Amino acid sequence: MGASLFDLSGKTAVVLGGTTGIGRAMALGLADAGANVIASARRLEQVELVSAAIESRGRKTLRIASDVTDKVSLLALRENVLKTFGGVDILINSAGRIKRTPTLDLSEDEWNQIIDTNLTGTLRACQVFGEPMVQRCWGRIINIASLSTFVGLYEVAAYGASKAAVGSLTRSLAVEWSRYGVMVNAIAPGVFRTDINADLLDNTARGREFLLRTPMGRFGDTEELVGAAVYLSSDAASFVTGQVLTIDGGFLASGVNQ
């Protein structure tokens, strides 16, 4: 039992939504741990940037855009990965969408877009990349859940429903696929500062409440998710499946903080 358990050398990882924020941090973290990493998302220019960063670490990658709402694009990505690398060992589903809307004003179109990306998109990716994993009898899938997998957050009902369902989907796939050596888990990040949410966290009452509810008294750095991603991708997690690992600075443990 040593560091070699966490070594991802020779593994091939696909990170969907892997060009920004949490997904980008995990993609680069897997590359640092030895994996060849294909970070894919809708915008090719962002794929190019993160691919260059992966290659600068001495790893191999592919520059291919994809969209989790388009199964054909995921199938094309899979075929390119299989042709180039011979297999897919690790899948991280980090593509997501959120929009704050009072639920009485929530349109079915907005609801459907969020569910289609966060939940059905995760299912599509698990089906597409899980198939060769099941056939090879080895694989690691990491879905991205949320605090709202467990608790209600104000005026993001569609997002919360989608992420609660991602937790359930993770457990269902674990029950089905673990017998084939495919471990399916999820990471539920707490509040992490990214380029997208920095203004909300630093300059709004909502951000101040998130901070108050986090016992560590600070927001997370996306690099602090890397260890969990490497662990769940590695041989060290060979008997871990169907779990949602929360990394939240104590948020869900929090009751009264003052």
XYZ file of C-alpha atoms in Angstrom:
258
model
C 0.000 0.000 0.000
C 1.985 2.993 -1.236
C 2.066 5.942 -3.549
C 1.893 3.623 -6.572
C -1.773 2.991 -5.751
C -2.470 6.580 -6.801
C -0.278 6.487 -9.920
C -2.365 6.965 -13.065
C 0.483 6.384 -15.526
C -0.757 4.638 -18.648
C -4.404 5.443 -17.921
C -6.604 7.376 -20.328
C -9.084 9.865 -18.878
C -11.900 11.802 -20.531
C -13.061 14.919 -18.686
C -16.268 16.414 -20.061
C -16.651 20.054 -19.147
C -12.916 19.861 -18.617
C -11.862 23.264 -19.931
C -12.946 25.631 -17.146
C -13.305 25.781 -13.372
C -13.636 22.501 -11.516
C -13.361 20.349 -14.628
C -10.140 22.014 -15.755
C -8.551 21.598 -12.322
C -9.412 17.899 -12.299
C -8.179 17.375 -15.874
C -4.809 18.913 -15.074
C -4.675 17.050 -11.755
C -5.129 13.686 -13.490
C -2.405 14.649 -15.956
C -0.084 15.488 -13.056
C -0.836 12.017 -11.637
C 0.316 10.400 -14.884
C -2.800 9.997 -17.005
C -3.249 10.961 -20.617
C -6.231 13.316 -20.481
C -8.760 14.372 -23.080
C -10.489 17.511 -21.800
C -13.510 18.222 -23.958
C -16.235 20.857 -23.980
C -18.318 22.826 -26.477
C -15.834 25.599 -27.293
C -12.842 24.417 -29.291
C -10.705 27.420 -28.381
C -10.922 26.460 -24.703
C -10.206 22.828 -25.575
C -7.039 24.021 -27.319
C -5.873 25.956 -24.260
C -6.302 23.169 -21.725
C -4.880 20.616 -24.179
C -1.711 22.680 -24.419
C -1.487 22.694 -20.627
C -1.897 18.900 -20.555
C 0.826 18.451 -23.172
C 3.139 20.765 -21.234
C 2.979 18.163 -18.460
C 4.301 15.505 -20.842
C 0.931 13.806 -21.382
C -0.982 12.997 -24.547
C -4.396 14.411 -25.417
C -6.833 15.083 -28.259
C -8.266 18.438 -29.298
C -11.917 17.572 -29.862
C -14.985 19.591 -28.881
C -18.167 17.868 -27.719
C -21.532 18.640 -26.175
C -23.177 16.438 -23.546
C -26.598 17.366 -24.958
C -25.563 15.801 -28.302
C -24.975 12.057 -28.075
C -23.576 11.926 -31.607
C -20.750 14.262 -30.562
C -19.987 12.040 -27.560
C -19.892 8.948 -29.760
C -17.492 10.707 -32.139
C -15.274 11.672 -29.209
C -15.311 8.098 -27.920
C -14.328 6.652 -31.288
C -11.412 9.056 -31.597
C -10.227 8.232 -28.081
C -10.511 4.478 -28.639
C -8.703 4.743 -31.984
C -5.845 6.780 -30.506
C -5.459 5.291 -27.029
C -7.079 1.855 -27.303
C -9.428 2.345 -24.370
C -11.000 4.673 -21.826
C -10.149 4.099 -18.179
C -11.552 7.189 -16.450
C -14.538 9.442 -17.123
C -15.302 12.652 -15.234
C -18.653 14.313 -15.917
C -18.144 17.984 -15.078
C -20.300 19.692 -17.704
C -23.110 21.636 -16.044
C -25.586 24.481 -16.225
C -27.203 26.625 -13.529
C -29.560 29.598 -13.602
C -31.223 31.363 -10.694
C -34.953 31.773 -11.228
C -37.874 31.968 -8.752
C -39.667 28.665 -9.174
C -43.051 30.279 -9.913
C -41.363 31.939 -12.896
C -39.412 28.870 -14.034
C -40.345 27.973 -17.605
C -40.461 24.394 -18.798
C -37.889 25.303 -21.435
C -35.382 26.477 -18.804
C -36.144 23.431 -16.645
C -35.608 21.090 -19.601
C -32.324 22.736 -20.621
C -30.858 22.346 -17.138
C -32.078 18.770 -16.711
C -30.861 17.871 -20.212
C -27.345 19.121 -19.492
C -26.819 18.149 -15.857
C -28.745 14.879 -15.600
C -29.436 13.480 -19.051
C -26.022 14.697 -20.215
C -24.421 12.713 -17.421
C -26.453 9.658 -18.411
C -25.448 10.026 -22.072
C -21.767 10.237 -21.175
C -21.991 7.276 -18.800
C -23.671 5.188 -21.497
C -21.216 6.171 -24.226
C -18.007 5.779 -22.240
C -19.267 3.172 -19.777
C -19.898 0.656 -22.569
C -16.223 0.029 -23.408
C -15.390 0.057 -19.682
C -17.945 -2.697 -19.020
C -16.606 -4.657 -21.977
C -13.033 -4.412 -20.638
C -14.150 -5.059 -17.019
C -12.328 -1.990 -15.661
C -13.255 1.628 -15.295
C -13.664 4.636 -13.035
C -16.536 7.101 -13.479
C -16.770 10.278 -11.406
C -19.926 12.327 -11.672
C -20.117 15.843 -10.291
C -22.849 16.297 -7.719
C -23.450 19.395 -5.571
C -24.419 20.645 -2.152
C -27.902 20.722 -3.664
C -27.746 16.940 -3.996
C -28.413 17.048 -0.244
C -29.937 20.423 0.685
C -32.192 22.994 -0.945
C -30.608 26.160 -2.318
C -32.717 29.259 -2.907
C -34.251 29.774 -6.385
C -32.302 27.070 -8.235
C -34.939 24.325 -8.183
C -34.075 22.863 -11.595
C -30.379 22.697 -10.746
C -31.121 21.146 -7.362
C -33.426 18.517 -8.862
C -30.834 17.657 -11.494
C -28.032 17.267 -8.968
C -30.127 15.229 -6.532
C -30.854 12.920 -9.451
C -27.144 12.721 -10.333
C -26.579 11.279 -6.864
C -29.268 8.671 -7.456
C -27.978 7.863 -10.952
C -24.490 7.384 -9.514
C -25.784 4.801 -7.034
C -27.868 3.014 -9.685
C -24.939 2.674 -12.079
C -22.699 1.497 -9.237
C -25.155 -1.301 -8.481
C -25.272 -2.336 -12.155
C -21.651 -1.981 -13.196
C -19.527 -2.764 -10.144
C -19.646 -6.475 -10.962
C -17.839 -5.582 -14.194
C -15.059 -3.727 -12.409
C -16.474 -0.286 -13.177
C -16.588 1.887 -10.056
C -19.088 4.762 -10.256
C -18.836 7.535 -7.677
C -19.500 11.251 -7.436
C -17.807 14.292 -5.959
C -20.017 16.968 -4.409
C -18.068 20.235 -4.256
C -18.981 22.869 -1.731
C -18.488 26.512 -2.636
C -15.421 27.001 -4.827
C -14.386 30.340 -6.278
C -14.140 30.348 -10.076
C -14.066 33.090 -12.683
C -17.803 32.642 -13.184
C -18.955 33.010 -9.568
C -16.281 35.266 -8.042
C -18.439 38.404 -8.131
C -21.418 36.607 -6.575
C -19.290 35.165 -3.779
C -17.425 38.375 -2.986
C -20.090 41.040 -3.452
C -23.555 39.680 -2.622
C -25.584 38.633 0.417
C -25.802 35.141 -1.062
C -22.002 34.938 -1.092
C -21.817 36.145 2.506
C -24.315 33.481 3.554
C -22.310 30.760 1.807
C -19.228 31.940 3.680
C -21.049 32.050 7.019
C -22.306 28.503 6.487
C -18.807 27.174 5.762
C -17.061 26.386 9.086
C -13.591 26.720 7.585
C -14.395 30.388 6.987
C -13.278 30.471 3.359
C -14.242 29.252 -0.083
C -12.511 26.318 -1.716
C -9.716 26.433 -4.261
C -10.415 24.157 -7.238
C -7.002 22.532 -6.708
C -8.422 21.108 -3.468
C -10.650 18.791 -5.505
C -7.754 17.121 -7.280
C -6.854 14.677 -4.519
C -10.356 13.227 -4.442
C -10.451 12.947 -8.230
C -7.110 11.140 -8.332
C -8.146 8.838 -5.477
C -11.457 7.835 -7.064
C -9.692 7.313 -10.420
C -7.012 5.060 -8.987
C -6.441 1.516 -7.814
C -6.705 2.870 -4.264
C -10.501 3.077 -4.803
C -10.893 -0.508 -6.011
C -13.644 -1.262 -3.442
C -15.299 2.169 -3.441
C -18.460 2.557 -5.484
C -21.833 4.276 -5.263
C -20.481 7.020 -2.999
C -20.907 10.786 -3.109
C -17.768 12.316 -1.614
C -18.469 15.813 -0.314
C -15.644 18.357 -0.286
C -17.186 21.430 1.274
C -15.126 22.860 4.136
C -17.742 21.539 6.578
C -20.805 23.148 4.950
C -23.107 20.143 5.280
C -21.959 19.526 8.857
C -22.818 23.103 9.765
C -25.588 24.039 12.151
C -24.926 27.187 14.171
C -21.539 28.767 13.436
C -21.566 31.658 15.921
